[in-house]
Tab-separated table of C-alpha atoms in Angstrom:
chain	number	residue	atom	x	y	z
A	203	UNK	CA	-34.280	106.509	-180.728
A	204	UNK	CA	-32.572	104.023	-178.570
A	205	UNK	CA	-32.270	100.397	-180.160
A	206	UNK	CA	-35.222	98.608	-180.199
A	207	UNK	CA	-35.988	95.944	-177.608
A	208	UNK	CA	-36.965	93.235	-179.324
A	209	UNK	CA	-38.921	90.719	-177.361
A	210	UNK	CA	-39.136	87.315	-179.632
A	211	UNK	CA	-42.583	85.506	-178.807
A	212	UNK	CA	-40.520	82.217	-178.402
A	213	UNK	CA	-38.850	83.752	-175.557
A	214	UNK	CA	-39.747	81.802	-171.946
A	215	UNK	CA	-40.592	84.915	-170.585
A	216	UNK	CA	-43.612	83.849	-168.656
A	217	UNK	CA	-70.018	91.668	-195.005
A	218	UNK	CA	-73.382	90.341	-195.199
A	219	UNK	CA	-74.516	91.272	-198.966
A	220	UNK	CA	-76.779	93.783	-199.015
A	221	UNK	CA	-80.266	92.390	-199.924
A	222	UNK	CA	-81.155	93.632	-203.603
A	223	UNK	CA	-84.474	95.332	-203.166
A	224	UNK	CA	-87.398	93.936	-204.789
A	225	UNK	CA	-87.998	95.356	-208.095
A	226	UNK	CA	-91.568	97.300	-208.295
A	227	UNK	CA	-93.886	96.385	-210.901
A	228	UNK	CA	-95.900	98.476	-212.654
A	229	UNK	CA	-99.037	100.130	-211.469
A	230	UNK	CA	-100.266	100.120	-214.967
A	231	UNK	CA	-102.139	97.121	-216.101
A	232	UNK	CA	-104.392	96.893	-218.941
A	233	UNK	CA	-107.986	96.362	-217.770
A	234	UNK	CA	-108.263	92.809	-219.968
A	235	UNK	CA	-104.722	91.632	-217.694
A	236	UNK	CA	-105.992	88.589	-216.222
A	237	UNK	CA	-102.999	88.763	-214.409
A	238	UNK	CA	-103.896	91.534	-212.090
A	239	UNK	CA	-107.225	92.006	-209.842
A	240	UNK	CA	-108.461	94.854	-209.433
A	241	UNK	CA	-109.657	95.798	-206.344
A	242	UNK	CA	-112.312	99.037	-205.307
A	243	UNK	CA	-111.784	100.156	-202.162
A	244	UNK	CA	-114.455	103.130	-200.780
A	245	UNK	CA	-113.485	106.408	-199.114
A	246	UNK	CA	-114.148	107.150	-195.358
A	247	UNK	CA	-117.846	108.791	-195.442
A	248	UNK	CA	-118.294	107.592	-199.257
A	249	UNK	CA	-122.095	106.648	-200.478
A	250	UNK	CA	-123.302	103.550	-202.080
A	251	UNK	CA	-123.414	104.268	-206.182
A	252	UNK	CA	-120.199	106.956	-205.575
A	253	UNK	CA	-117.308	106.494	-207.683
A	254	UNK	CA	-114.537	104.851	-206.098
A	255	UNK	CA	-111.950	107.254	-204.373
A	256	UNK	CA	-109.065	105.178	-205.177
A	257	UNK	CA	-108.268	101.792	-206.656
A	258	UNK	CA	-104.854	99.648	-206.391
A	259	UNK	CA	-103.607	96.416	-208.084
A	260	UNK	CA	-102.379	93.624	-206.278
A	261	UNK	CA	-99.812	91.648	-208.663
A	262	UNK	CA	-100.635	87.849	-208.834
A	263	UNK	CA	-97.054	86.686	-207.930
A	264	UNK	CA	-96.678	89.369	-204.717
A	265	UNK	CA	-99.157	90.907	-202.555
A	266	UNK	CA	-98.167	93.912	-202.436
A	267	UNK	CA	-99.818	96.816	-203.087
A	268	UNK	CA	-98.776	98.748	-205.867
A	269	UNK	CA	-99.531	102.374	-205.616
A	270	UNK	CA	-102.140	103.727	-208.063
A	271	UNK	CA	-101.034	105.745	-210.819
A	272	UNK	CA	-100.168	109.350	-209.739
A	273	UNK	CA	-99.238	108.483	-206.120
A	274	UNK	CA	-96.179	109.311	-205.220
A	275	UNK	CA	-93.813	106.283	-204.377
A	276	UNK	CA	-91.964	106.329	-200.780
A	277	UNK	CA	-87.821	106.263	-200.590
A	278	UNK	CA	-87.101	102.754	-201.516
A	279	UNK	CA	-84.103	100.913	-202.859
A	280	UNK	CA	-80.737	102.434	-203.352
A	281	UNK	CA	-82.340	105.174	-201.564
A	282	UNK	CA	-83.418	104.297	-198.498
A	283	UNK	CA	-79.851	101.886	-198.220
A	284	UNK	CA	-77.972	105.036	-198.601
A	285	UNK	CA	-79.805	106.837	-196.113
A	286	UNK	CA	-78.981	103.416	-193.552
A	287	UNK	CA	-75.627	103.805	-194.324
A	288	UNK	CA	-75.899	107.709	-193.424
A	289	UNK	CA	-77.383	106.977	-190.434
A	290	UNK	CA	-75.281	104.557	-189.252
A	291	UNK	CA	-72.512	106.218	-189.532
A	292	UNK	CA	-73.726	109.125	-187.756
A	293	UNK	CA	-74.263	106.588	-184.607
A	294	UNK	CA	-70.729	105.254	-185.037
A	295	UNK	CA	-69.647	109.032	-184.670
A	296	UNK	CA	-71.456	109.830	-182.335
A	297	UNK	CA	-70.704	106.976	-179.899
A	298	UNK	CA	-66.992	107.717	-180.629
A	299	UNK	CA	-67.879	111.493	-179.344
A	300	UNK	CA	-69.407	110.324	-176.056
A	301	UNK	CA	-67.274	107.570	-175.473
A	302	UNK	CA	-70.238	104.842	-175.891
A	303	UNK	CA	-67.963	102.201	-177.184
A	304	UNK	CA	-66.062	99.616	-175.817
A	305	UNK	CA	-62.242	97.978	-175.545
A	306	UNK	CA	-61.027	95.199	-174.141
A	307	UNK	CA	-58.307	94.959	-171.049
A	308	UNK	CA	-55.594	94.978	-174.099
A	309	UNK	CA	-56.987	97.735	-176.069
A	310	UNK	CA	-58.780	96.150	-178.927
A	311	UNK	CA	-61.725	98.321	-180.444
A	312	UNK	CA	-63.760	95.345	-182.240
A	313	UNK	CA	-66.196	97.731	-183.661
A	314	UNK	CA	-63.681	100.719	-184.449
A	315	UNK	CA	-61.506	97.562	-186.584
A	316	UNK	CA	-64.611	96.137	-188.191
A	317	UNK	CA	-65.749	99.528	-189.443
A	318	UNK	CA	-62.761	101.228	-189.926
A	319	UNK	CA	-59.237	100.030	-190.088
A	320	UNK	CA	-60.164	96.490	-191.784
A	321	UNK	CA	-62.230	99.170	-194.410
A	322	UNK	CA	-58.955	101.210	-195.253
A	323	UNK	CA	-56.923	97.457	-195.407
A	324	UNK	CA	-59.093	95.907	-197.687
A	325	UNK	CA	-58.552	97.558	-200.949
A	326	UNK	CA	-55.155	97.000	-201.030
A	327	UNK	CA	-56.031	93.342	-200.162
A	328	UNK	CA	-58.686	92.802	-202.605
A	329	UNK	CA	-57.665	95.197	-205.575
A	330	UNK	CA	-53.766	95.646	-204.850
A	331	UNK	CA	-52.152	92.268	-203.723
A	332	UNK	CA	-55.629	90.198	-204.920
A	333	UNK	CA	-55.215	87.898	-202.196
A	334	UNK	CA	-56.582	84.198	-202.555
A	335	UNK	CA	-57.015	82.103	-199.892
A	336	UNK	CA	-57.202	78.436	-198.972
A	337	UNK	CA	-57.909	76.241	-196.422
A	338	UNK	CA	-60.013	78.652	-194.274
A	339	UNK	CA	-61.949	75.591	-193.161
A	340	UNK	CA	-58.832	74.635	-191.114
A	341	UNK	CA	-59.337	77.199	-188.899
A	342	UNK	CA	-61.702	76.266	-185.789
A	343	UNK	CA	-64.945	77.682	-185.796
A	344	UNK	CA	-65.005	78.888	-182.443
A	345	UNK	CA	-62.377	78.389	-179.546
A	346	UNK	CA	-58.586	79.399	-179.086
A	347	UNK	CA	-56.121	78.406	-181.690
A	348	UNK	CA	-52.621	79.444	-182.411
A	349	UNK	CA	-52.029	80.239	-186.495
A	350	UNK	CA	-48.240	80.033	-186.880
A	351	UNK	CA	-47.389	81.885	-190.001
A	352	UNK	CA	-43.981	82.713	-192.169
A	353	UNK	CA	-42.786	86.133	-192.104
A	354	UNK	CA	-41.672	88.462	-195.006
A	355	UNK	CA	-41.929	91.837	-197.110
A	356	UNK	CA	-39.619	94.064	-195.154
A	357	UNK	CA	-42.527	95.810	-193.804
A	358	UNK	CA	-45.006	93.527	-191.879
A	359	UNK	CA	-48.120	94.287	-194.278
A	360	UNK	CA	-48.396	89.919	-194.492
A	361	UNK	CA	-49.679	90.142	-191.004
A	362	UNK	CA	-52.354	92.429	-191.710
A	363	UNK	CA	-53.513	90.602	-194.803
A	364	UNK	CA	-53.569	87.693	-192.895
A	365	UNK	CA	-56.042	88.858	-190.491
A	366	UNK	CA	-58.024	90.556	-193.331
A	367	UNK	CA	-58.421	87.328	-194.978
A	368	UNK	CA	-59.175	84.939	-191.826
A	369	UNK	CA	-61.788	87.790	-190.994
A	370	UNK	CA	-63.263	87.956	-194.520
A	371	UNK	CA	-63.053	84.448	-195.161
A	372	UNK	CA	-64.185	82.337	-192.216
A	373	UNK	CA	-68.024	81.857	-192.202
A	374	UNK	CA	-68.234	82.663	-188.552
A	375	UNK	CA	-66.074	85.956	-189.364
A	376	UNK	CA	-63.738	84.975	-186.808
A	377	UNK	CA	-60.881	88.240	-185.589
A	378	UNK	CA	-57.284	87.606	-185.673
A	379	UNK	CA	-55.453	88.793	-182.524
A	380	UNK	CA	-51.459	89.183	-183.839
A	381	UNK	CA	-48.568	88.917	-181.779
A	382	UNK	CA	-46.112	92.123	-182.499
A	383	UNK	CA	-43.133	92.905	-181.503
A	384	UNK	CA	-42.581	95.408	-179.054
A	385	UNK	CA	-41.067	98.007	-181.716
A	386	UNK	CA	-44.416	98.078	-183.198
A	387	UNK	CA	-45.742	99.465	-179.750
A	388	UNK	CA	-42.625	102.210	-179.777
A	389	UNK	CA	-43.452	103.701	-182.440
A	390	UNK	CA	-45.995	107.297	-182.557
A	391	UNK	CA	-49.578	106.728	-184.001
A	392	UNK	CA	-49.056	102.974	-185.077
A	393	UNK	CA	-48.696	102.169	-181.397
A	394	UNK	CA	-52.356	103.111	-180.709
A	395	UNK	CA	-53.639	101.163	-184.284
A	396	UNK	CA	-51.879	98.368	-183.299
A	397	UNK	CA	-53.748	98.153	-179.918
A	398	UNK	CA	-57.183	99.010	-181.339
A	399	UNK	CA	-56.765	96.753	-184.114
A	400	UNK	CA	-56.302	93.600	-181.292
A	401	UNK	CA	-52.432	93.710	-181.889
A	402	UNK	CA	-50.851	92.643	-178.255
A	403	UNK	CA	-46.774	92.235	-177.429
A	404	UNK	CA	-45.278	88.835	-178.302
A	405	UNK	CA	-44.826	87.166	-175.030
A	406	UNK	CA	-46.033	84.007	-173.391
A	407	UNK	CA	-48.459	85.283	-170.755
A	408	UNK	CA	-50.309	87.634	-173.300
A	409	UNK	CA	-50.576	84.984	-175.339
A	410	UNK	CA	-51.845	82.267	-173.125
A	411	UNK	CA	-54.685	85.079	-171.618
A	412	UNK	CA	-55.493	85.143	-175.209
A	413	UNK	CA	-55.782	81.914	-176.002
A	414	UNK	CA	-57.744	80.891	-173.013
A	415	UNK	CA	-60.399	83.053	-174.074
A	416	UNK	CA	-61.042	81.491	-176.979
A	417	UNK	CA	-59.739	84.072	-179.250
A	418	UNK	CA	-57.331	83.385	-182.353
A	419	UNK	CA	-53.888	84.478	-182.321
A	420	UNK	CA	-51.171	84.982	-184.898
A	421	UNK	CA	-47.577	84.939	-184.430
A	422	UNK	CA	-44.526	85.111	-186.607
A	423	UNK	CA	-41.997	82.836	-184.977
A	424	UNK	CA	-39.245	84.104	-187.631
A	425	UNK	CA	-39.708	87.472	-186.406
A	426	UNK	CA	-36.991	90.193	-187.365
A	427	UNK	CA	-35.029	87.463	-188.860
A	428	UNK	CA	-37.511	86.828	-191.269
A	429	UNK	CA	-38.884	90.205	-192.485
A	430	UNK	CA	-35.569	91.188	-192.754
A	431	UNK	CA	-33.526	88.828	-194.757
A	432	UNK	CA	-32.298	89.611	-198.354
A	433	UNK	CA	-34.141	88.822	-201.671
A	434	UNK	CA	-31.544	86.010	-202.103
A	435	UNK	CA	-33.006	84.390	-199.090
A	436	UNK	CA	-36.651	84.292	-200.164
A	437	UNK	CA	-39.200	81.588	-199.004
A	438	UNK	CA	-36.090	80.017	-197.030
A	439	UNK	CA	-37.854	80.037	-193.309
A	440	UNK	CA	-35.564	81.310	-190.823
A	441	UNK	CA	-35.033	80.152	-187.421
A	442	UNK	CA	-38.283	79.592	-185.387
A	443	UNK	CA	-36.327	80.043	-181.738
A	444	UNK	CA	-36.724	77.674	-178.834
A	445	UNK	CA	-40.368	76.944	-179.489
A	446	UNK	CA	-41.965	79.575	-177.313
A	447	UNK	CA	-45.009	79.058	-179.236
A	448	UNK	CA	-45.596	75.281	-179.190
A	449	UNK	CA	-45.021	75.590	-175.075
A	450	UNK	CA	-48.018	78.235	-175.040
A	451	UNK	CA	-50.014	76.168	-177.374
A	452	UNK	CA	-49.383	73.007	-175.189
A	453	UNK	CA	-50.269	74.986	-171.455
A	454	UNK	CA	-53.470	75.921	-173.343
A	455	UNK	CA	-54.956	72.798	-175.068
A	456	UNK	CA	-54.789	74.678	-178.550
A	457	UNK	CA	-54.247	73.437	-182.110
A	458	UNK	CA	-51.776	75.040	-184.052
A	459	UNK	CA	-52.647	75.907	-187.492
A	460	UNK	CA	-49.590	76.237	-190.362
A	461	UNK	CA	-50.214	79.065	-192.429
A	462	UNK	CA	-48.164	79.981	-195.501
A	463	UNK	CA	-47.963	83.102	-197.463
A	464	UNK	CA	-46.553	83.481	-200.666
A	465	UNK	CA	-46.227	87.242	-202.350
A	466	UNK	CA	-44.969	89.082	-199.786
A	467	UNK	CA	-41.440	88.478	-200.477
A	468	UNK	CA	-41.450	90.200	-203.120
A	469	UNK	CA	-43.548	93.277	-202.449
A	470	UNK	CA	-39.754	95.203	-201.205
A	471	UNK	CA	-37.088	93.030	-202.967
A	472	UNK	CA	-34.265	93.801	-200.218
A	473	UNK	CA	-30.741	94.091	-201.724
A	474	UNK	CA	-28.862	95.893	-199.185
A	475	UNK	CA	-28.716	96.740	-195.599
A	476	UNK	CA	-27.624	99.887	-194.509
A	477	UNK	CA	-26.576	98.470	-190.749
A	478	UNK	CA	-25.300	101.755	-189.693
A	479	UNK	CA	-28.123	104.107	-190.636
A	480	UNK	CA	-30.439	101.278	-188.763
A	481	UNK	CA	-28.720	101.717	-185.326
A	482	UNK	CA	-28.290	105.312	-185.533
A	483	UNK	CA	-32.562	104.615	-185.846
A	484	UNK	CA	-32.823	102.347	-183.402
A	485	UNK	CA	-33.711	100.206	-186.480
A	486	UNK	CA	-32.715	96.273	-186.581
A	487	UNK	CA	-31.995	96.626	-190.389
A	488	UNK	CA	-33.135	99.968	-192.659
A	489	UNK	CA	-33.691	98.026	-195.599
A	490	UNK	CA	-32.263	99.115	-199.403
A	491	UNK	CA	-34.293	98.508	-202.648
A	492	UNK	CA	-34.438	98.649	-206.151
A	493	UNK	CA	-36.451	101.830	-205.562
A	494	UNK	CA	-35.840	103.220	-202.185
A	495	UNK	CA	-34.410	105.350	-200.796
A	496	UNK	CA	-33.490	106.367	-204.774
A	497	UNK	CA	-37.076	107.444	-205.769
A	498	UNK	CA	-38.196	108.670	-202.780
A	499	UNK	CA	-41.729	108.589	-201.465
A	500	UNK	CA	-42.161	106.845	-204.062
A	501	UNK	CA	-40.159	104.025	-203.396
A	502	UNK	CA	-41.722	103.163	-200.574
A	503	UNK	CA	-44.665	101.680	-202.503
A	504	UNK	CA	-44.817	98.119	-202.608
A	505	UNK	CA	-44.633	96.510	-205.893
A	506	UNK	CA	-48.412	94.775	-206.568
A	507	UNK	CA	-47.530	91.275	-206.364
A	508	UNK	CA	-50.402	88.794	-206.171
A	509	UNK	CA	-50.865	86.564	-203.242
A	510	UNK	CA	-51.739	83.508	-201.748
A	511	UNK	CA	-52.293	82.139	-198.441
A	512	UNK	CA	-52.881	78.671	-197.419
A	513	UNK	CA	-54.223	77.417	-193.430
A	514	UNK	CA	-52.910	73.802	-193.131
A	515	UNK	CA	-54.506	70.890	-191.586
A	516	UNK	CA	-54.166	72.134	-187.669
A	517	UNK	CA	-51.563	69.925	-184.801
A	518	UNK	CA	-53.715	69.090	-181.644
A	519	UNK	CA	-51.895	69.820	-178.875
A	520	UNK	CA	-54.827	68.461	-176.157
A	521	UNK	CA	-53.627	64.967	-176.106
A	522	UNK	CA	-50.389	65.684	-174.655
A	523	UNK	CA	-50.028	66.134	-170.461
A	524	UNK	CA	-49.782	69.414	-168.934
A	525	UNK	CA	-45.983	68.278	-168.259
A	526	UNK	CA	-45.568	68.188	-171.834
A	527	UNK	CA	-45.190	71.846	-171.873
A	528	UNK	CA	-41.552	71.635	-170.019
A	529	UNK	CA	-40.907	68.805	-171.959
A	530	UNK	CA	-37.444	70.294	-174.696
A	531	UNK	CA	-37.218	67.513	-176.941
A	532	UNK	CA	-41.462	67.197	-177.391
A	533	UNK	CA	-41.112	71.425	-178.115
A	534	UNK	CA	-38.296	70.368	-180.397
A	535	UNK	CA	-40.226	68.134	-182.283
A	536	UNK	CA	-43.366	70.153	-182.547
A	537	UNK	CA	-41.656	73.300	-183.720
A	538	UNK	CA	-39.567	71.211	-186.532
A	539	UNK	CA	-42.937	69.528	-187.494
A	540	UNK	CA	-45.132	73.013	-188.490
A	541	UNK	CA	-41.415	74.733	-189.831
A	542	UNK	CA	-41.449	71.799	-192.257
A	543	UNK	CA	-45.213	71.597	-193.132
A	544	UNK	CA	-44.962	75.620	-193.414
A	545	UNK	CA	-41.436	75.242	-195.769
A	546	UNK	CA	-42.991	72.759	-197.621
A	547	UNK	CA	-46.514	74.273	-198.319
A	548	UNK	CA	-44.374	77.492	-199.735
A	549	UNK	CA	-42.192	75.477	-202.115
A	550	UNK	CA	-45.306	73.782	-203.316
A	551	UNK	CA	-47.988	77.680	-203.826
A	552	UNK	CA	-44.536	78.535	-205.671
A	553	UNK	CA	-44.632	75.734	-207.973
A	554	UNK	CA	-48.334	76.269	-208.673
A	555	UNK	CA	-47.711	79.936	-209.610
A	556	UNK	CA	-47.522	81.628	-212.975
A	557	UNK	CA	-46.037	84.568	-211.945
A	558	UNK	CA	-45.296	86.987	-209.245
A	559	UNK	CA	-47.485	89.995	-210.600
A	560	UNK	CA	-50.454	87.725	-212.189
């Protein structure tokens, strides 16, 4: 593979709960239950002095019908919600056969993401890393906004538990659209995830598209430089480039929201760099553990840290003229102001924490 192209984003290149169901009563009663009515109800073609066909109680707190003893009860409760969940996924399946389904112009499958990729994420965000998150209310409830997040882990799994947990977390549900390098879309089989799962390449103009449709986007300013660096270097932010991302942010009218992440650092503690091996890969760094490449496979499971990440108070950018976006110094400032609010929001999670695993 040739060496990756790595296109920085702050280059200028223009669940609802499933309702419990009712539980039946009885359709039992004792004939002194003052609690119950009982009510006679007379068969089609039935004669006056006949013996009632059938008879049914109607409970005093509900008025339902209860079935009378010896009729046989319909599929109800855990029943008939397993047989929804049968059927619906045999109309997902079948509107992936025909093609009934739809994508966006960059490739993001909303309903192929909801009910399938974010259900494979999600364990290892609820059960594995335990993620806990804060200041979701940060986040807009509808319109564009740019969420401007540290980057770490060797392997970018922070991204994807970001989105999980804006997704999972925001009362309106909201979807994260993440800004990926473009090694991410060079790569067999993760190429085509990353596009269905709303993943787009890190530039300006797919940003600002983005953005001016209201949607959310993510972006890792540190980039390489970031997921890369040695254990040594943890929670130290990297460079965040030129400020790429404040000049989209500005063009657009859109807040920027700080967004910390503590946990991932730790999930591939990187002690070495084998430089050589990673541009005979086309690799910007192959990354050496405590246990990989020495154990394997099995090295290349993360270690099951627990996590947290935090949304700061979001920057308006709307107040500023549409001049402001050529404007170096004003970028300058900007960038510096959610690096330090970012920096700052880490050293203070990793005061608050007990311990890396608990």
């Amino acid at each position: 593979m040739a060496d990756a192209k790595v296109i920085p984003f702050d280059d200028d290149r223009s669940r609802g709960g499933v309702q419990r169901p009712a539980r039946r009563r009885g359709a039992a009663r004792r004939q002194n239950d003052p609690a119950a009515v009982r009510e006679v109800t007379a068969m089609p073609g039935q004669q006056d002095g006949e013996r009632p066909g059938a008879e049914r109680a109607v409970p005093e707190a509900s008025g339902e019908p209860v079935p009378a003893p010896g009729a046989v009860p319909g599929p109800r409760g855990g029943g008939g919600g397993l047989e929804r969940r049968v059927a619906g996924g045999l109309a997902f399946l079948r509107r992936r056969l025909t093609g009934d389904y739809e994508v966006d112009d960059f490739g993001y499958d909303e309903e192929l993401t909801d009910q399938v990729l974010m259900s494979l994420v999600r364990p290892l965000y609820e059960k594995y890393f335990r993620v806990e998150v804060k200041g979701i209310e940060n986040i807009p409830s509808d319109g564009g906004a740019l969420i401007v997040a540290n980057h770490s882990g060797t392997l970018p799994l922070d991204g994807l538990m970001m989105q999980v947990a804006v997704h999972d977390n925001h009362p309106e549900g909201r979807h994260l659209r993440l800004l990926a390098a473009d090694l991410v879309f060079m790569l067999p089989v993760v190429n085509e995830l990353a596009r269905k799962a709303g993943h787009t390449l890190a530039c300006a103009e797919d940003a600002e598209r983005l953005l001016e449709r209201g949607e959310l986007v993510g972006v890792m300013p540190e980039g390489f430089k970031g997921i890369g660096k040695p254990f040594s270097e943890r929670y130290k932010l990297q460079r965040f480039g030129r400020g790429g991302f404040v000049s989209t942010a500005l063009r657009t009218g859109t807040p920027i929201v700080p967004c910390s992440i503590v946990g991932a650092e730790e999930i591939y503690p990187m002690i070495g760099n084998a430089r050589t091996l990673a541009r005979v890969l086309g690799f910007p760094y192959f990354p050496i553990t405590p246990t990989f490449p020495w154990l394997g496979p099995l090295g290349a499971l993360p270690l099951p840290t627990k996590w947290t990440i935090q949304f700061g108070e979001p920057i308006p950018t709307d107040g500023y003229p549409p001049e402001a976006a050529e404007d170096p110094m004003l970028m300058f400032n900007l960038t510096d102001q959610v690096r330090e609010q970012i920096q700052h929001t880490l050293y203070k999670l990793l005061v608050q924490r007990r311990s890396v695993f608990f």
